[in-house]
Coordinates of C-alpha atoms in Angstrom, one line a residue:
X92 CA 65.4 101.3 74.5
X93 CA 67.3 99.1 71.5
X94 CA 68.1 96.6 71.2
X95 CA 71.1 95.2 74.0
X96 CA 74.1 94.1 72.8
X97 CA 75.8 90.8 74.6
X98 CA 78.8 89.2 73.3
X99 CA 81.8 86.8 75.0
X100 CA 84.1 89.2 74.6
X101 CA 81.7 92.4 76.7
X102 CA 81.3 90.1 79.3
X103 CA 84.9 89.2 79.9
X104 CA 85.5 92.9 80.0
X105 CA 82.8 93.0 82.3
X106 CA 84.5 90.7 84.6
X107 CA 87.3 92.6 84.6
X108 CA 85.2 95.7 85.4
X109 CA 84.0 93.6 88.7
X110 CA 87.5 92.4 89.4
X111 CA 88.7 96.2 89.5
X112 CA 85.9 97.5 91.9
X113 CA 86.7 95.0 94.6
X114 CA 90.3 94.9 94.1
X115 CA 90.8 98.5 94.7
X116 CA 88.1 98.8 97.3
X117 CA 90.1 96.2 99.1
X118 CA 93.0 98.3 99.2
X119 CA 91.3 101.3 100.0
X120 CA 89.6 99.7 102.9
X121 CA 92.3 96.8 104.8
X122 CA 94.3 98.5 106.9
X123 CA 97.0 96.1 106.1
X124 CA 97.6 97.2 102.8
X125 CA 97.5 100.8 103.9
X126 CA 100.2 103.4 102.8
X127 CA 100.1 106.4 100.2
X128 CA 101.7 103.8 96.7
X129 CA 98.6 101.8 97.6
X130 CA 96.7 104.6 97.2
X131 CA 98.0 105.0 94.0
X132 CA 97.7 101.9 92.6
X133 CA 93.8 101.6 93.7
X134 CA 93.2 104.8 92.4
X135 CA 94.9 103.5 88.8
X136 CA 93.1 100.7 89.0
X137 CA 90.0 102.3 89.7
X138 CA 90.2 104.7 86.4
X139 CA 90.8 102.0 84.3
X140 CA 87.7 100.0 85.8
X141 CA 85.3 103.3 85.2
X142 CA 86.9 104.1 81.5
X143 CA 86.2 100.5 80.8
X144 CA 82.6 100.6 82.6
X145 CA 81.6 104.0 81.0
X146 CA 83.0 102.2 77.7
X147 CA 81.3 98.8 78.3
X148 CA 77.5 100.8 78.9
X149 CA 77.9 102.4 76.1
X150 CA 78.9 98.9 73.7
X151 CA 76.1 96.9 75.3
X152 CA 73.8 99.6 74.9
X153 CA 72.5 99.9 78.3
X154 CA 73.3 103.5 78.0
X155 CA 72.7 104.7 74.2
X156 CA 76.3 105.9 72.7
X157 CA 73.8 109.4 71.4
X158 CA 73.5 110.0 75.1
X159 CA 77.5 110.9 75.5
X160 CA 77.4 112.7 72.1
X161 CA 74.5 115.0 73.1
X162 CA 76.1 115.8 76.9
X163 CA 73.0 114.2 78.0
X164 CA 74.9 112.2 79.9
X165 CA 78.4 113.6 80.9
X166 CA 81.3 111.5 79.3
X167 CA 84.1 111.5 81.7
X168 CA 87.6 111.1 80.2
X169 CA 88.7 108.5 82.5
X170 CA 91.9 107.2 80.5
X171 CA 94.0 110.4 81.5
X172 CA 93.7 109.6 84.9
X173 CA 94.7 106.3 84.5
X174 CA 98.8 107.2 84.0
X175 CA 98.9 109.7 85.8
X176 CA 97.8 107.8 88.9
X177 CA 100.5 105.4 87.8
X178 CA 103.0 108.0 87.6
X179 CA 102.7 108.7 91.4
X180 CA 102.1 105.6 92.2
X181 CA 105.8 104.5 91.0
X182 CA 107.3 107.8 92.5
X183 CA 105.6 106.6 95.9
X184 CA 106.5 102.9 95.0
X185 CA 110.4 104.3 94.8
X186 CA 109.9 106.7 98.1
X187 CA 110.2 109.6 96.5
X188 CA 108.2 112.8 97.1
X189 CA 104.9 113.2 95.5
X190 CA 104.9 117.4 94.4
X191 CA 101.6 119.2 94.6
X192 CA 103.5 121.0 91.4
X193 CA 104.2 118.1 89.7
X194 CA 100.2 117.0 90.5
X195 CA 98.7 120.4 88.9
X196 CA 101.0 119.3 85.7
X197 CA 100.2 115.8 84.9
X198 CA 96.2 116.0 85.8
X199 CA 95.7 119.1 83.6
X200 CA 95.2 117.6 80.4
X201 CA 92.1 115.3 82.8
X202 CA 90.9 118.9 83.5
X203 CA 91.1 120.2 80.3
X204 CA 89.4 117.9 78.5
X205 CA 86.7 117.7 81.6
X206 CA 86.2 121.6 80.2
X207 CA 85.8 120.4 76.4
X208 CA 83.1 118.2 76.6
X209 CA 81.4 120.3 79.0
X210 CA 81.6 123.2 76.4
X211 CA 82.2 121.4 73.1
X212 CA 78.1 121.7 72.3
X213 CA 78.9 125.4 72.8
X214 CA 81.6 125.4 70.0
X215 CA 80.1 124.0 67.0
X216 CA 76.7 122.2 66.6
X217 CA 77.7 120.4 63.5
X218 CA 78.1 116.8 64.4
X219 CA 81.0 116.6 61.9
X220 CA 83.2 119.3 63.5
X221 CA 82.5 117.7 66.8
X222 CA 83.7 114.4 65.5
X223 CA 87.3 116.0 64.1
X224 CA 87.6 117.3 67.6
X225 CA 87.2 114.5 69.0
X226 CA 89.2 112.4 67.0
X227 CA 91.8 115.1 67.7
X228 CA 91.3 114.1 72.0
X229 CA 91.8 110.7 70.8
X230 CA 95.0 111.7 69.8
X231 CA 96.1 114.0 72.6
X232 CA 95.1 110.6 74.5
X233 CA 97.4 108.4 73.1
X234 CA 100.4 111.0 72.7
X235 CA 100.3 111.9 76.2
X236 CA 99.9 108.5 77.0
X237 CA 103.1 107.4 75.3
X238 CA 104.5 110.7 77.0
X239 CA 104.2 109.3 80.5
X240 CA 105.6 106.0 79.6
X241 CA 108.7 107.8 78.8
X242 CA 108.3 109.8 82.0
X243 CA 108.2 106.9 84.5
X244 CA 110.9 104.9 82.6
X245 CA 113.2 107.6 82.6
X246 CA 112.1 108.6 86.3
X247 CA 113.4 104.3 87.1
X248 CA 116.7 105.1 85.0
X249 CA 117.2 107.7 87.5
X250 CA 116.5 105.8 90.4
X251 CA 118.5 103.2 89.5
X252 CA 121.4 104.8 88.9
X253 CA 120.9 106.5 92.7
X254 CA 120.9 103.7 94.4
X255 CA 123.9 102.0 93.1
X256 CA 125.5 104.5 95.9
X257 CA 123.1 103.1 98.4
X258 CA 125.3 101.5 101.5
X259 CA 124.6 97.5 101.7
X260 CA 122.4 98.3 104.8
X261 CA 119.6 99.9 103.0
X262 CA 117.2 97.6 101.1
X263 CA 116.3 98.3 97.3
X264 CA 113.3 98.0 96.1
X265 CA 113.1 96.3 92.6
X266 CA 111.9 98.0 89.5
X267 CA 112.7 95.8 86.9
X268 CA 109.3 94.6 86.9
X269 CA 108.0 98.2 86.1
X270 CA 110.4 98.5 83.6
X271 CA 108.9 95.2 81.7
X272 CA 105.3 96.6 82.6
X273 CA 105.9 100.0 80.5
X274 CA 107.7 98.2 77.7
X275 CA 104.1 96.3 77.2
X276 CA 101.9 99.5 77.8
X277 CA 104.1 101.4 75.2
X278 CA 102.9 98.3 73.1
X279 CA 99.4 99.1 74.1
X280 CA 99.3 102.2 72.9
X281 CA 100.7 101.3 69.5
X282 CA 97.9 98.6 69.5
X283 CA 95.4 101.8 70.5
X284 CA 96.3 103.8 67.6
X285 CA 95.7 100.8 65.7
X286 CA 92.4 100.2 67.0
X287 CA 91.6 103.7 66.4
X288 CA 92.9 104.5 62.8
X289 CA 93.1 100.4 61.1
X290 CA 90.7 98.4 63.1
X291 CA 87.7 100.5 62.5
X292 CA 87.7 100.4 59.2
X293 CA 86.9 96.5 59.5
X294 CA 85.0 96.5 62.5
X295 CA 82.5 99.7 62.4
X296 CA 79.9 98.5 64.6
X297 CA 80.0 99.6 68.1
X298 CA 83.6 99.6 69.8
X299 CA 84.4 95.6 68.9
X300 CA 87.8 97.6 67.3
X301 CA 88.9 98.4 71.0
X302 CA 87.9 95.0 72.5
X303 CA 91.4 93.6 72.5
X304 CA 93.3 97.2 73.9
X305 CA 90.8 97.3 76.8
X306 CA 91.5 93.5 77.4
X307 CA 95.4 93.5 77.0
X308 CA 95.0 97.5 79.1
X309 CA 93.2 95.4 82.2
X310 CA 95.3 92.0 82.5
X311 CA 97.9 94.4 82.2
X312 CA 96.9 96.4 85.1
X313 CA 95.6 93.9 87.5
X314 CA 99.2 92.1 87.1
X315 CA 100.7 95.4 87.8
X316 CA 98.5 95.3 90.9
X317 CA 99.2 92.0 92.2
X318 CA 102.9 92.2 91.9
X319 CA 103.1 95.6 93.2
X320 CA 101.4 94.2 96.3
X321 CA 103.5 91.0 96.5
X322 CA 107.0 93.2 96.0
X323 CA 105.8 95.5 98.8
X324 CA 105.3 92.8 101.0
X325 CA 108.8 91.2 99.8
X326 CA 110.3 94.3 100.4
X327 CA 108.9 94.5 104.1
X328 CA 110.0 91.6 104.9
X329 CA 113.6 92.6 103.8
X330 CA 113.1 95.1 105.8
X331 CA 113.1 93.0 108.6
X332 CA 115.3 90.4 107.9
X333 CA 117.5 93.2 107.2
X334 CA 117.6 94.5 110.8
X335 CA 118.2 91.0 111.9
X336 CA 121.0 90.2 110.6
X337 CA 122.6 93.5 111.6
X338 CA 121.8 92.8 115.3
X339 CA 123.5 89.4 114.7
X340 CA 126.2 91.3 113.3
X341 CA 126.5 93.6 116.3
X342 CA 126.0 90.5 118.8
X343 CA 129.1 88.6 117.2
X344 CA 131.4 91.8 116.8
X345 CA 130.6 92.3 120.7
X346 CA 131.5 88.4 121.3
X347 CA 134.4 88.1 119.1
X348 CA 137.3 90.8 119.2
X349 CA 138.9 88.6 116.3
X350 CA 140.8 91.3 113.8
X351 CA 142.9 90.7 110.7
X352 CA 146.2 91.5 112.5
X353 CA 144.7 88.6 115.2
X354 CA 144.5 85.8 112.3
X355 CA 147.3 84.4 109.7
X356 CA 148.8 86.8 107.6
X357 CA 147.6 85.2 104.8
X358 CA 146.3 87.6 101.7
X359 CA 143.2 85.5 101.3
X360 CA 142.2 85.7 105.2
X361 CA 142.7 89.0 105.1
X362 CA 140.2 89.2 102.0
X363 CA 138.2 86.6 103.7
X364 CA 137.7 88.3 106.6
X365 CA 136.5 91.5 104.8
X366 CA 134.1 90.2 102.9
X367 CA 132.5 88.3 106.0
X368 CA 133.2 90.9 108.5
X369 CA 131.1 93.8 105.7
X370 CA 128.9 91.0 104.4
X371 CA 129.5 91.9 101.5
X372 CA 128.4 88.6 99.8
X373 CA 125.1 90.1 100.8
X374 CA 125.3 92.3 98.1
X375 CA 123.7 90.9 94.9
X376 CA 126.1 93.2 92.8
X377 CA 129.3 92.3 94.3
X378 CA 131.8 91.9 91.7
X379 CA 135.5 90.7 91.5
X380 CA 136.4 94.3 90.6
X381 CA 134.4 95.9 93.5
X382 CA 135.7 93.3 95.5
X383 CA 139.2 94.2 93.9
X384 CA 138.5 97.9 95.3
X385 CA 137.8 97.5 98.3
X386 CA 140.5 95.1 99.1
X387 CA 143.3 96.8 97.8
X388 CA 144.4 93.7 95.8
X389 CA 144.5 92.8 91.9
X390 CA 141.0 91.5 90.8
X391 CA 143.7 88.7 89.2
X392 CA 144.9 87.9 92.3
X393 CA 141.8 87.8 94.2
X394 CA 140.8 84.9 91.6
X395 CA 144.1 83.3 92.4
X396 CA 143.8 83.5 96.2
X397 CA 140.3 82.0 96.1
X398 CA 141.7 79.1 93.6
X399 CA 144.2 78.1 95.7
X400 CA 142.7 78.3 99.2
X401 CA 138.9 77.2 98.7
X402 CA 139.3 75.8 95.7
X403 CA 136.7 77.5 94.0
X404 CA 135.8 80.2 91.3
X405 CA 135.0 83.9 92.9
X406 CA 130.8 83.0 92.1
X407 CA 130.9 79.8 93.4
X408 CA 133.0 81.1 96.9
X409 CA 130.6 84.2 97.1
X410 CA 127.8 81.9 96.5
X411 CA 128.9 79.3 99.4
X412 CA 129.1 82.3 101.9
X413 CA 125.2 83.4 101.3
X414 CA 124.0 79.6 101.4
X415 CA 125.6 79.2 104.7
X416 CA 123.5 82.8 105.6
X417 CA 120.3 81.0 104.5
X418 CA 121.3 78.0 106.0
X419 CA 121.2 79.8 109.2
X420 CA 117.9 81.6 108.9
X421 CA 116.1 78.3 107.4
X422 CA 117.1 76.9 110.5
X423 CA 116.0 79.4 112.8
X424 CA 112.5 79.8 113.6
X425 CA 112.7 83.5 114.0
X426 CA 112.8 83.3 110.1
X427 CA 109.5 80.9 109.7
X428 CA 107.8 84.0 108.9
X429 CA 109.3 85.1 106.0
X430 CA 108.7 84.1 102.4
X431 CA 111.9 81.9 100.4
X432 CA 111.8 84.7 98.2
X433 CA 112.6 87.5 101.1
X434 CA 115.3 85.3 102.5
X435 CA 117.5 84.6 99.0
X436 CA 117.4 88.2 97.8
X437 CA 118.5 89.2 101.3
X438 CA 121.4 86.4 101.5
X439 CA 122.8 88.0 98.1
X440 CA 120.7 86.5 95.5
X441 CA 119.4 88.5 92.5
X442 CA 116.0 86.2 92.2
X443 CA 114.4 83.1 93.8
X444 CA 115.0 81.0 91.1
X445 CA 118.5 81.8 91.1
X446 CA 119.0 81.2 95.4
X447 CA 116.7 77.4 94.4
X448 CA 119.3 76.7 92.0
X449 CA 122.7 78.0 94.0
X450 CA 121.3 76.3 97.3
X451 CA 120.6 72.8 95.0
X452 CA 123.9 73.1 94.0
X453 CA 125.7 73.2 96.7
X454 CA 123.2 71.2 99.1
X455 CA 121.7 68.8 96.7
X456 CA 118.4 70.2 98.2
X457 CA 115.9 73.3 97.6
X458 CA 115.7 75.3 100.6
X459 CA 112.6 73.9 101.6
X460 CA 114.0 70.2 101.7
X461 CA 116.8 71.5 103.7
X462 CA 114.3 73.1 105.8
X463 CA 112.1 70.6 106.6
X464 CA 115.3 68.4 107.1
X465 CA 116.9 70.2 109.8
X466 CA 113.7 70.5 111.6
X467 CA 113.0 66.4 111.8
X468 CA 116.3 66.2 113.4

């Protein structure tokens, strides 16, 4: 055998490669974590840990690179199941259906290139033809990688734009995250076409050229794990939250017959009493022109009315309405279970970071001061 070939940056990779096994084993196996985007994601995860292992035997020399060029030992062309995986993963992430049509489509090229190296011995025996054709699947790689990318952001775009219709009762699931996560592998795959055409002609030996695309490809993908995991959970616990506050919804309207034609005549407790009666301040895109729609009144004079009777601006009065709603639930132990996180996006709050800063603002405590407060009383 030659001579082995060790370096810092192998072994990181090779870290990476022992992260990936257990990570997606653990999701394969905890029941916990069980459901078909989970699948998914493990399964992404996985390719990426073979390509990188296949990869990594071959740079360190455990398994001479000859071997895979000879179809002594089979090369499998893990990298175009890596987004495809992904692809259904995100369709499954969004709930939408997962086609056996759609499946036959995007794992093609995976079979197709399964049939290649199988036959490509077959085709030509001159090493130099069999190099062009590969560096011709290199580029099918990346091209159909970069075709994906587009796929899935446009599927997002799509699925964005649906659930704007989506009634307040129905929790979203957040995809700006994805978006950000594409926008970084389409950056990838510029620095992979680097590495392939550039790099090499600086860095011949072995595959040092792809050290920092298989790097930047795995952070990448374990992140995309981790937060995938974390925004399920978030969005469980929504979920939940969710259904309690419509059964405290239920339980007051049952208790209190109150109706706008029962309270002043006023314009602003008539607008008052819509937005708390619809909780509409749940709503993280409530706007002064929604507000202005459903109302029947000027978006002008809904500023005014707010002005003159609570003295405040429309964000700051929509603001006070889902404090007081996390008020309640950091109060309540029936909430204990729930992340801050959960309980700010469901009071209205487009991130955690902005609930922490509405809540100091208005408290002059984070939520978990408060919380802790109105416990030790």
């Amino acid at each position: 055998m030659s001579e082995l070939n060790f370096n810092v940056f192998n072994v990181i990779i090779l870290a990476g490669i022992i992260h990936g096994v257990i990570f997606s084993l653990v999701i394969f196996f905890n029941k916990n974590l069980k459901s078909k985007a989970n699948y998914f994601l493990a399964s992404t995860i996985l390719s990426l840990t073979l390509s990188n292992l296949q990869y990594w035997l071959i740079d360190t020399n455990i398994i001479p690179r000859i071997y895979f060029e000879q179809n002594l030992i089979i090369y499998i062309p893990f990298e175009f199941l890596i987004l495809p995986f992904f692809y259904f993963f995100v369709k499954s992430f969004i709930q939408q259906k997962v086609l056996i049509k759609q499946i036959t489509y995007i794992f093609f090229p995976f079979i197709f290139s399964i049939i290649y190296i199988l036959i490509r011995n077959f085709i030509s025996n001159d090493i130099l033809v069999v190099k062009y054709l590969n560096i011709i699947v290199e580029y099918i790689s990346i091209i159909f990688s970069i075709v994906l990318i587009l796929l899935i952001f446009v599927l997002l775009v799509q699925h964005e734009k649906e659930i704007k219709t989506q009634k307040l009762t129905e929790v979203l699931i957040k995809t700006k995250w994805l978006k950000k996560s594409l926008l970084v592998g389409g950056l990838l795959c510029i620095l992979w076409f680097f590495s392939f055409n550039i790099f090499g002609n600086y860095l011949n030996k072995g595959y040092y050229k792809y050290y920092p695309l298989w790097i930047g490809i795995a952070i990448l993908m374990y992140w995309i794990g981790y937060t995938a995991i974390l925004q399920k959970h978030l969005y469980n616990e929504r979920v939940e939250i969710r259904s309690k506050i419509s059964n405290k919804k239920r339980q007051n309207r049952q208790l209190n017959n109150e109706s706008p034609s029962n309270l002043s005549t006023t314009s602003f407790n008539k607008m008052d009493f819509l937005v708390r009666e619809r909780k509409l301040h749940l709503n993280p895109n409530l706007t002064l022109k929604s507000l202005a729609g459903l109302s029947g009144f000027s978006s002008g004079y809904i500023s005014q009315l707010i002005n003159e009777y609570a003295q405040l601006n429309f964000n700051d009065y929509i603001n006070t309405l889902r404090i007081n709603e996390a008020k309640y639930m950091l109060k309540e132990r029936e909430y204990d279970n729930y992340t801050m996180a959960a309980i700010g996006l469901e009071v209205g709050f487009n991130s955690k970071s902005s609930f922490y800063s509405a809540f100091k603002k208005f408290t002059d405590k984070t939520p978990v001061e408060y919380k802790k407060g109105v416990r030790n009383l």
